[in-house]
XYZ file of C-alpha atoms in Angstrom:
618
model
C 9.589 101.715 -51.231
C 12.888 99.950 -51.538
C 13.295 100.103 -47.768
C 9.893 98.527 -47.286
C 10.751 95.725 -49.705
C 14.037 95.129 -48.013
C 12.380 94.971 -44.589
C 9.772 92.555 -45.897
C 12.398 90.288 -47.379
C 14.296 90.217 -44.083
C 11.155 89.234 -42.209
C 10.396 86.458 -44.692
C 13.945 85.114 -44.324
C 13.665 85.149 -40.545
C 10.382 83.276 -40.730
C 11.961 80.642 -42.968
C 14.790 80.138 -40.495
C 12.270 79.929 -37.657
C 10.264 77.293 -39.535
C 13.409 75.314 -40.257
C 14.433 75.479 -36.595
C 10.948 74.425 -35.469
C 10.976 71.504 -37.903
C 14.358 70.385 -36.619
C 13.193 70.621 -33.021
C 10.066 68.585 -33.863
C 12.148 65.890 -35.506
C 14.442 65.761 -32.490
C 11.452 65.522 -30.150
C 9.825 62.756 -32.201
C 13.084 60.824 -32.257
C 13.425 61.121 -28.529
C 9.858 59.908 -27.942
C 10.401 56.995 -30.313
C 13.612 56.053 -28.543
C 11.966 56.210 -25.141
C 8.988 54.149 -26.383
C 11.243 51.539 -27.930
C 13.300 51.350 -24.794
C 10.151 50.954 -22.718
C 8.853 48.197 -24.976
C 12.195 46.427 -24.879
C 12.310 46.752 -21.135
C 8.778 45.392 -20.842
C 9.602 42.450 -23.044
C 12.726 41.770 -21.064
C 10.768 41.971 -17.842
C 8.146 39.587 -19.155
C 10.714 37.005 -20.165
C 12.909 37.275 -17.108
C 12.559 34.787 -14.255
C 11.149 36.141 -11.017
C 13.637 37.164 -8.422
C 14.522 34.005 -6.458
C 13.572 34.129 -2.822
C 15.997 33.340 -0.058
C 16.064 29.628 0.808
C 17.041 28.598 4.351
C 20.243 26.592 4.552
C 18.498 23.569 6.072
C 16.072 23.473 3.145
C 18.495 24.293 0.316
C 19.070 21.340 -1.999
C 20.799 20.709 -5.295
C 19.532 17.267 -6.321
C 15.956 16.459 -5.324
C 14.316 13.039 -5.606
C 10.496 12.998 -5.683
C 8.982 9.743 -4.409
C 5.306 9.366 -5.269
C 2.894 7.693 -2.848
C -0.454 7.235 -4.577
C -3.473 5.148 -3.663
C -3.937 2.832 -0.673
C -0.812 2.104 1.349
C 0.068 -1.575 1.764
C 3.123 -3.775 2.213
C 4.084 -3.342 -1.444
C 3.952 0.448 -1.058
C 6.242 0.297 1.977
C 8.706 -1.984 0.171
C 8.659 0.294 -2.885
C 9.176 3.502 -0.877
C 12.162 2.043 0.986
C 13.675 0.807 -2.285
C 13.309 4.241 -3.887
C 14.742 5.979 -0.816
C 17.865 3.816 -1.081
C 18.032 4.565 -4.805
C 17.835 8.307 -4.090
C 20.602 8.001 -1.511
C 22.872 6.131 -3.925
C 22.053 8.615 -6.689
C 23.379 11.557 -4.690
C 20.098 13.232 -3.738
C 20.366 15.722 -0.880
C 16.600 16.108 -0.485
C 13.671 13.685 -0.774
C 10.162 14.968 -1.446
C 7.264 12.590 -0.825
C 4.467 13.433 -3.266
C 1.461 12.189 -1.257
C -2.033 11.476 -2.549
C -3.532 8.647 -0.517
C -6.626 7.700 1.481
C -4.421 5.834 3.971
C -3.757 2.148 4.359
C -2.371 -0.633 6.509
C -0.947 0.417 9.871
C 2.232 -1.743 9.714
C 3.036 -0.422 6.236
C 2.483 3.204 7.295
C 4.705 2.831 10.367
C 7.364 1.138 8.237
C 7.444 4.166 5.922
C 7.508 6.761 8.722
C 10.297 4.869 10.453
C 12.327 4.771 7.233
C 11.897 8.536 6.759
C 13.017 9.352 10.306
C 16.038 7.021 10.056
C 17.081 8.163 6.592
C 20.589 9.639 6.273
C 18.983 12.254 4.006
C 17.579 14.525 6.696
C 16.149 17.117 4.302
C 12.726 15.553 3.706
C 9.540 17.270 2.536
C 5.985 15.950 2.609
C 4.076 17.372 -0.365
C 0.325 16.908 0.188
C -0.802 16.751 -3.424
C -3.703 16.969 -2.825
C -4.880 14.521 -0.118
C -3.151 12.917 2.861
C -5.828 11.142 4.821
C -5.185 8.646 7.609
C -1.778 7.043 6.955
C -0.848 9.856 4.581
C -0.958 12.305 7.500
C 1.553 10.215 9.473
C 3.905 10.143 6.488
C 3.647 13.905 5.919
C 4.274 14.700 9.598
C 7.327 12.432 9.692
C 9.026 14.735 7.165
C 11.105 17.762 8.176
C 8.749 20.142 6.370
C 5.315 20.036 4.762
C 4.112 21.858 1.657
C 0.630 21.693 0.182
C -0.982 21.810 -3.217
C -4.001 23.989 -3.860
C -7.132 22.639 -2.130
C -5.034 20.130 -0.198
C -6.486 18.201 2.748
C -4.836 16.273 5.580
C -6.253 14.478 8.597
C -8.814 11.958 9.844
C -6.048 9.611 10.961
C -7.893 7.370 13.434
C -7.238 3.635 12.988
C -9.844 1.797 10.922
C -9.920 -1.598 9.268
C -9.799 -1.537 5.496
C -10.308 -5.159 4.526
C -11.512 -6.919 1.396
C -15.103 -6.030 2.283
C -14.224 -2.334 2.459
C -13.603 0.127 5.286
C -15.000 -1.076 8.603
C -15.003 0.333 12.111
C -12.752 -1.438 14.608
C -13.929 -2.894 17.892
C -12.988 -0.803 20.976
C -10.360 -3.306 22.165
C -8.734 -3.523 18.725
C -8.826 0.260 18.355
C -7.151 0.731 21.746
C -4.460 -1.771 20.749
C -3.714 0.142 17.538
C -3.832 3.586 19.161
C -0.662 3.306 21.216
C 1.817 2.763 18.328
C 0.043 5.352 16.185
C -0.005 8.003 18.912
C 3.620 7.259 19.761
C 4.622 7.660 16.121
C 2.750 10.901 15.485
C 3.869 12.511 18.782
C 7.476 11.476 18.098
C 7.193 13.073 14.650
C 5.805 16.277 16.170
C 8.609 16.485 18.720
C 11.260 15.699 16.122
C 9.974 18.127 13.468
C 8.796 20.961 15.716
C 5.024 20.556 15.351
C 2.699 20.962 18.319
C 2.372 17.536 19.935
C -1.160 18.138 21.211
C -2.476 19.475 17.925
C -1.413 16.356 16.007
C -3.245 14.165 18.523
C -6.466 15.753 17.310
C -5.916 13.952 13.999
C -6.065 10.576 15.759
C -8.327 10.735 18.823
C -11.458 12.539 19.925
C -11.711 14.865 22.897
C -8.712 17.039 21.982
C -10.072 20.535 22.777
C -7.414 23.182 22.174
C -6.798 26.944 22.224
C -4.096 28.542 20.078
C -1.722 30.995 21.784
C 1.363 32.862 20.548
C 4.636 33.676 22.270
C 4.963 37.462 21.918
C 8.756 37.327 21.992
C 9.486 34.489 19.567
C 6.258 34.281 17.559
C 6.059 30.547 18.285
C 2.533 29.162 18.600
C 1.229 26.521 20.997
C -2.043 24.665 21.314
C -3.063 24.257 24.946
C -5.925 22.366 26.576
C -8.272 23.608 29.286
C -5.996 22.493 32.123
C -2.973 24.295 30.659
C -5.106 27.405 30.084
C -6.071 27.409 33.763
C -2.416 27.066 34.831
C -1.338 29.874 32.504
C -4.133 32.456 32.668
C -6.004 31.349 35.826
C -9.328 31.848 34.043
C -11.880 29.824 32.136
C -10.930 29.616 28.451
C -13.209 31.350 25.932
C -15.479 29.169 23.845
C -17.703 29.806 20.885
C -17.233 28.821 17.277
C -13.891 27.016 16.931
C -11.576 27.522 13.981
C -12.151 23.834 13.123
C -15.943 23.329 13.339
C -17.082 19.861 14.372
C -20.722 20.288 13.470
C -21.789 19.721 17.082
C -23.810 22.321 18.937
C -21.917 24.238 21.646
C -22.361 22.630 25.034
C -23.366 19.236 23.620
C -22.139 16.017 25.148
C -18.444 15.244 24.879
C -17.302 12.163 22.939
C -17.034 8.840 24.708
C -13.629 7.371 25.573
C -11.636 6.421 22.525
C -10.447 3.119 23.891
C -13.877 1.938 25.054
C -14.978 0.792 28.486
C -14.940 2.636 31.810
C -11.189 2.669 32.346
C -9.774 5.454 34.496
C -8.172 8.402 32.757
C -4.384 8.187 32.819
C -2.099 10.233 35.048
C -0.477 11.891 32.045
C -3.669 13.658 30.993
C -3.450 17.350 31.841
C -0.191 16.904 33.760
C 1.503 20.219 33.008
C 4.179 19.834 35.707
C 5.721 16.548 34.628
C 9.443 16.152 35.250
C 10.186 13.359 32.765
C 10.323 15.076 29.368
C 9.861 11.751 27.558
C 6.411 11.193 29.117
C 3.345 11.356 26.926
C 1.241 14.472 27.469
C -2.231 13.602 26.238
C -4.436 16.266 24.739
C -7.628 14.285 25.351
C -9.461 13.875 28.625
C -11.042 10.731 27.197
C -7.906 8.631 26.650
C -7.695 5.552 28.930
C -4.795 5.344 31.374
C -3.444 2.105 29.920
C -3.144 3.603 26.439
C -1.420 6.730 27.784
C 1.086 4.594 29.685
C 1.789 2.425 26.623
C 2.367 5.507 24.476
C 4.713 6.985 27.080
C 6.772 3.797 27.045
C 7.126 3.857 23.244
C 8.201 7.486 22.789
C 11.785 8.019 21.654
C 12.049 11.816 21.389
C 11.919 14.061 24.474
C 9.472 16.942 24.574
C 10.516 20.594 24.351
C 7.044 21.821 25.245
C 7.158 24.405 28.080
C 5.413 23.963 31.411
C 2.858 26.765 31.327
C 2.596 28.718 34.604
C 0.707 31.842 35.654
C 3.976 33.743 35.999
C 4.388 33.530 32.212
C 0.891 34.772 31.358
C 2.092 38.146 30.083
C 4.399 36.435 27.622
C 1.574 34.790 25.645
C -1.388 36.131 23.722
C -4.586 34.349 22.746
C -5.028 33.720 19.006
C -8.111 31.555 18.490
C -10.252 28.753 19.814
C -8.791 26.014 17.609
C -10.995 22.925 18.038
C -13.682 21.629 20.365
C -12.502 18.008 20.074
C -15.850 16.624 18.984
C -14.530 15.447 15.614
C -11.211 14.294 14.234
C -9.239 17.124 12.671
C -9.346 17.362 8.888
C -7.244 20.351 7.844
C -7.475 22.243 4.570
C -4.702 24.122 2.773
C -5.369 27.342 4.695
C -5.742 25.514 8.026
C -2.428 23.717 7.587
C -0.618 27.000 7.015
C -2.518 28.868 9.741
C -1.681 26.187 12.331
C 1.995 26.269 11.268
C 1.993 22.698 9.963
C 2.628 23.575 6.303
C 5.268 26.010 5.095
C 3.909 27.059 1.710
C 1.681 26.233 -1.248
C 3.438 24.443 -4.104
C 1.435 23.912 -7.295
C 3.892 22.059 -9.521
C 7.434 20.769 -9.880
C 8.768 24.150 -10.966
C 7.456 25.853 -7.838
C 8.838 22.998 -5.764
C 12.206 23.570 -7.390
C 12.067 27.257 -6.422
C 10.933 26.425 -2.885
C 14.008 24.232 -2.387
C 16.401 26.324 -4.469
C 17.154 23.102 -6.336
C 19.012 22.553 -9.573
C 17.809 19.057 -10.490
C 14.516 17.248 -9.839
C 13.986 13.570 -10.600
C 10.801 11.582 -10.016
C 10.975 8.014 -8.710
C 7.644 6.286 -9.303
C 6.536 2.803 -8.355
C 7.664 0.301 -11.018
C 5.308 -1.841 -13.082
C 6.639 -4.974 -11.385
C 5.778 -3.562 -7.958
C 2.309 -2.696 -9.224
C 1.967 -6.255 -10.516
C 3.017 -7.672 -7.152
C 0.437 -5.443 -5.464
C -2.244 -6.668 -7.866
C -1.327 -10.300 -7.171
C -1.095 -10.051 -3.391
C -3.178 -7.157 -2.050
C -6.892 -6.599 -1.600
C -9.693 -8.308 -3.476
C -7.634 -8.737 -6.642
C -5.013 -10.578 -4.591
C -7.616 -13.038 -3.315
C -8.873 -13.716 -6.848
C -5.387 -14.193 -8.295
C -4.269 -16.477 -5.476
C -7.455 -18.514 -5.708
C -6.902 -19.063 -9.440
C -3.265 -20.026 -8.838
C -4.322 -22.585 -6.220
C -6.809 -24.118 -8.683
C -4.140 -24.307 -11.402
C -1.659 -25.820 -8.938
C -4.050 -28.536 -7.732
C -5.251 -29.434 -11.233
C -1.702 -29.543 -12.563
C -0.627 -31.796 -9.710
C -3.634 -34.062 -10.313
C -2.888 -34.405 -14.029
C 0.779 -35.088 -13.351
C -0.086 -37.896 -10.927
C -2.718 -39.263 -13.313
C -0.409 -39.221 -16.351
C 3.116 -39.776 -15.022
C 5.797 -39.055 -17.561
C 4.021 -36.289 -19.500
C 5.714 -33.524 -17.491
C 3.758 -30.499 -18.736
C 1.091 -30.551 -15.988
C 3.842 -30.783 -13.394
C 5.606 -27.756 -14.838
C 2.338 -25.802 -14.817
C 1.767 -26.764 -11.171
C 5.275 -25.615 -10.242
C 4.740 -22.316 -12.087
C 1.450 -21.741 -10.240
C 3.120 -22.493 -6.907
C 5.870 -20.015 -7.778
C 3.245 -17.398 -8.621
C 1.687 -18.030 -5.224
C 4.892 -17.562 -3.213
C 7.409 -15.505 -5.194
C 5.488 -12.153 -5.267
C 4.996 -12.102 -1.465
C 8.642 -13.099 -1.004
C 9.711 -10.020 -2.960
C 8.212 -7.816 -0.246
C 9.205 -10.086 2.641
C 5.619 -11.116 3.372
C 5.762 -14.819 2.515
C 6.370 -17.486 5.142
C 8.893 -20.208 4.349
C 7.066 -22.580 6.659
C 3.979 -22.387 4.422
C 6.006 -23.468 1.387
C 7.573 -26.253 3.459
C 4.113 -27.370 4.596
C 2.895 -27.598 0.993
C 5.999 -29.571 0.002
C 5.510 -31.909 2.956
C 1.848 -32.368 2.070
C 2.705 -33.333 -1.512
C 5.325 -35.793 -0.249
C 2.801 -37.405 2.125
C 0.244 -37.768 -0.675
C 2.819 -39.356 -2.985
C 3.780 -41.735 -0.198
C 0.133 -42.677 0.281
C -0.506 -43.183 -3.430
C 2.663 -44.919 -4.546
C 4.077 -46.705 -1.516
C 1.628 -47.357 1.312
C -1.663 -49.071 0.356
C -4.908 -47.819 1.850
C -5.987 -44.310 2.788
C -4.303 -43.855 6.155
C -2.198 -41.489 8.204
C 0.081 -40.242 5.367
C -2.910 -39.266 3.233
C -4.715 -37.439 6.028
C -1.507 -35.728 7.133
C -0.717 -34.735 3.549
C -4.116 -33.137 2.988
C -3.852 -31.300 6.308
C -0.374 -29.954 5.526
C -1.507 -28.889 2.064
C -4.490 -26.979 3.468
C -2.480 -25.290 6.233
C 0.313 -24.337 3.831
C -2.071 -22.808 1.294
C -3.800 -20.750 3.996
C -0.418 -19.712 5.398
C 0.606 -18.360 1.992
C -1.847 -15.479 2.581
C 0.058 -14.245 5.654
C 1.093 -10.606 5.583
C 4.369 -8.950 6.501
C 5.700 -10.329 9.799
C 2.738 -12.684 10.290
C 2.648 -16.443 10.816
C -0.989 -16.587 9.717
C -3.235 -14.015 8.012
C -4.272 -11.365 10.522
C -2.080 -12.761 13.313
C -0.021 -9.586 13.527
C -2.972 -7.204 13.863
C -5.360 -9.482 15.724
C -7.850 -9.179 12.865
C -9.590 -12.524 12.307
C -11.340 -11.441 9.103
C -8.068 -11.762 7.163
C -7.821 -15.424 8.215
C -11.493 -15.934 7.359
C -11.037 -14.558 3.846
C -7.894 -16.638 3.311
C -9.586 -19.842 4.479
C -12.672 -19.134 2.365
C -10.511 -18.526 -0.712
C -8.554 -21.767 -0.229
C -11.677 -23.874 0.374
C -13.385 -22.360 -2.665
C -10.316 -23.096 -4.779
C -10.245 -26.693 -3.522
C -13.925 -27.136 -4.403
C -13.407 -25.718 -7.902
C -10.361 -27.966 -8.317
C -12.371 -31.029 -7.277
C -15.002 -30.239 -9.901
C -12.255 -29.763 -12.461
C -10.647 -33.079 -11.509
C -13.957 -34.856 -12.033
C -14.424 -33.486 -15.544
C -10.787 -34.072 -16.450
C -10.946 -37.695 -15.327
C -14.194 -38.355 -17.201
C -13.822 -36.380 -20.401
C -10.119 -35.812 -21.036
C -10.043 -38.132 -24.052
C -12.921 -36.184 -25.648
C -11.327 -32.749 -25.404
C -9.916 -31.338 -28.699
C -6.653 -30.224 -27.139
C -6.218 -33.460 -25.202
C -6.793 -35.506 -28.381
C -3.482 -34.198 -29.687
C -1.718 -35.790 -26.733
C -3.844 -38.958 -26.450
C -4.456 -41.670 -29.039
C -7.997 -42.852 -29.671
C -8.847 -46.426 -28.630
C -8.916 -47.647 -32.241
C -5.288 -46.656 -32.737
C -4.066 -48.560 -29.711
C -4.481 -52.086 -31.085
C -1.439 -54.297 -30.559
C 1.190 -54.261 -33.297
C 4.555 -55.788 -33.846
C 6.195 -52.352 -33.726
C 9.585 -52.677 -32.051
C 10.194 -48.938 -32.018
C 10.637 -46.869 -28.881
C 6.979 -45.810 -28.917
C 5.917 -49.395 -29.223
C 7.991 -50.279 -26.204
C 6.565 -47.354 -24.266
C 3.032 -48.426 -25.105
C 3.629 -51.936 -23.843
C 2.921 -52.944 -20.257
C 4.092 -55.831 -18.148
C 2.030 -58.491 -19.918
C 0.780 -56.950 -23.102
C -1.408 -53.999 -22.152
C -1.946 -53.189 -25.814
C -4.390 -56.091 -26.037
C -6.739 -54.324 -23.599
C -9.619 -52.471 -25.222
C -12.077 -49.850 -24.043
C -14.981 -51.629 -22.338
C -12.982 -54.640 -21.121
C -13.780 -55.648 -17.551
C -11.207 -56.934 -15.097
C -10.425 -56.972 -11.409
C -8.081 -54.684 -9.469
C -5.236 -56.619 -7.879
C -4.016 -53.624 -5.846
C -5.727 -50.504 -4.490
C -5.967 -47.881 -7.241
C -5.089 -44.540 -5.601
C -5.243 -43.657 -8.448
C -2.631 -45.958 -10.029
C -2.150 -49.668 -9.510
C -2.610 -53.001 -11.304
C -5.602 -54.938 -12.618
C -6.034 -58.420 -14.073
C -7.831 -58.765 -17.416
C -8.149 -62.444 -18.182
C -4.616 -63.705 -17.787
C -2.984 -60.321 -18.355
C -1.732 -58.111 -15.488
C -1.993 -54.501 -16.612
C -0.828 -51.203 -15.054
C -3.920 -49.005 -14.807
C -5.016 -45.620 -13.453
C -8.408 -44.947 -11.882
C -9.866 -41.969 -13.728
C -12.366 -41.074 -11.006
C -11.994 -41.828 -7.332
C -10.078 -44.584 -5.609
C -10.751 -48.272 -6.228
C -10.215 -50.959 -3.603
C -8.287 -54.118 -4.296
C -10.302 -57.033 -5.763
C -13.016 -54.647 -7.040
C -14.144 -55.045 -10.640
C -13.017 -52.326 -13.071
C -13.880 -51.352 -16.637
C -11.435 -49.882 -19.160
C -12.481 -46.333 -20.123
C -9.495 -45.192 -22.197
C -6.335 -46.649 -23.710
C -3.365 -44.542 -24.810
C 0.274 -45.137 -25.529
C 1.154 -44.284 -21.959
C -1.751 -45.346 -19.768
C -4.852 -47.434 -19.363
C -7.707 -45.640 -17.636
C -10.308 -47.579 -15.686
C -13.305 -46.960 -13.470
C -14.752 -49.043 -10.668
C -17.934 -50.994 -11.433
C -20.265 -53.073 -9.324
C -20.930 -56.742 -9.894
C -24.400 -55.935 -11.266
C -23.237 -53.388 -13.871
C -20.272 -55.471 -14.956
């Protein structure tokens, strides 16, 4: 019995030790799991907060200080001036990369070419065109002039044929004008392609019709080319495959090809389809519809030699067909995916942070157009520019009229000078104002003063003065590098709008002059400057104001309604005899001939206003 009890107690003790050991092992296991879980959570949190592993940035792209220059809205002379100013500011600020943030429908051809030229000549060679999100027309030229292109989501680039975007809106150009504009545009975009490594035939599809291309790839280097039907025949000695192109034009397969871009029946140039040319600076057109004269002009304007290979049948095994790119029936308009597929864009960049990673940059700084540049654009460009200039011309003419009618007051003259400054200073800031126009206006004013104050009668000085004034005001609308509006581009509508604006302003000014001459003394504001007739009776005041109110022979005795006779022509100032008194007077409406009867209409401290009357009404 005792043995059994002892055995039982030993078993119970062993079980207790086993339970204790199991409990300890469980605690150790739970601690280990907790530690692993905590470590995993910490690692996950660290992973979530850590920056993604930076990708390798090519040395040519790597930048430390990046300046972002925004180009938004229509491109005009003010835009070009602003972009060049900001590029110089970026250079002085130590930027080693300039990104052009582009969102534009296009704009004026001279302004676009000025910007692309500045980009290509810039000492900062690391330039990036960021299509964010649209680069139509002129925006495509600017993007292609940069060393690299990146795109925002849903970006679009293309449709870069020359059009006229005047005050009346976008209009199609006549064939002759279009042909004239094509040569500098084609030369610029082909030069950009050669300089930046884009396919020079593909970019032509943005500008002209008839550019039918097939995409092939070099098996050894991976480089892609876009070849036309003639190059395909030289390389593969077969007929190229057709079907649905990568860039659909909306035209049915086999439909009629587009008509010549330049218009007319001119012979196709020798550079079209010439795959064996020896001069590497020659223009190799991608369109069978381009006139010979345009091709020759483009060839003469190119500055960068071509590195495009001469495709021969011996090299056929080196290349592989990729896709039928475009049928040439419509201008190319490329989306985000198209731009990357055709090797025009490098990557998609959504925001400044991704741009910073793309460039491996440390600092990014945006350089936007200033408010003063926006104000200059509002005052000089488009329909708003016509309205503002028309108002300034009206203010200038009315101010000049009031100053001549009330000599000595000074305020109208200052207003006229301010309006003239508003007419010329903003264009001068962008280099678009002609000095000769300002000189013509000054000469016109001098001739009119000579006619009014020195030479009696309305003769040669008066006619010459009015002519100079009209020509100078129209000339103030001239654009950058133009003598007259539209002279640089051959577009007569710019001159028509300028002339219409000036003539309308002159008409409005004439109406204003009539009301000012007839009703000035009745206006509340003018009453503060003018004395009523009852207060202008003669007095014995010997003060300065009394002396100023006196005329040669006692003008103060003249009252409103008195009738006299002009002794000199009133144009508008002169002299009139009232009884035995010779009085200095000013005609308040129109010119009055000498010896014509006049009636006093207003009397102030500084002037006596009269109007011409007939013998019957006197």
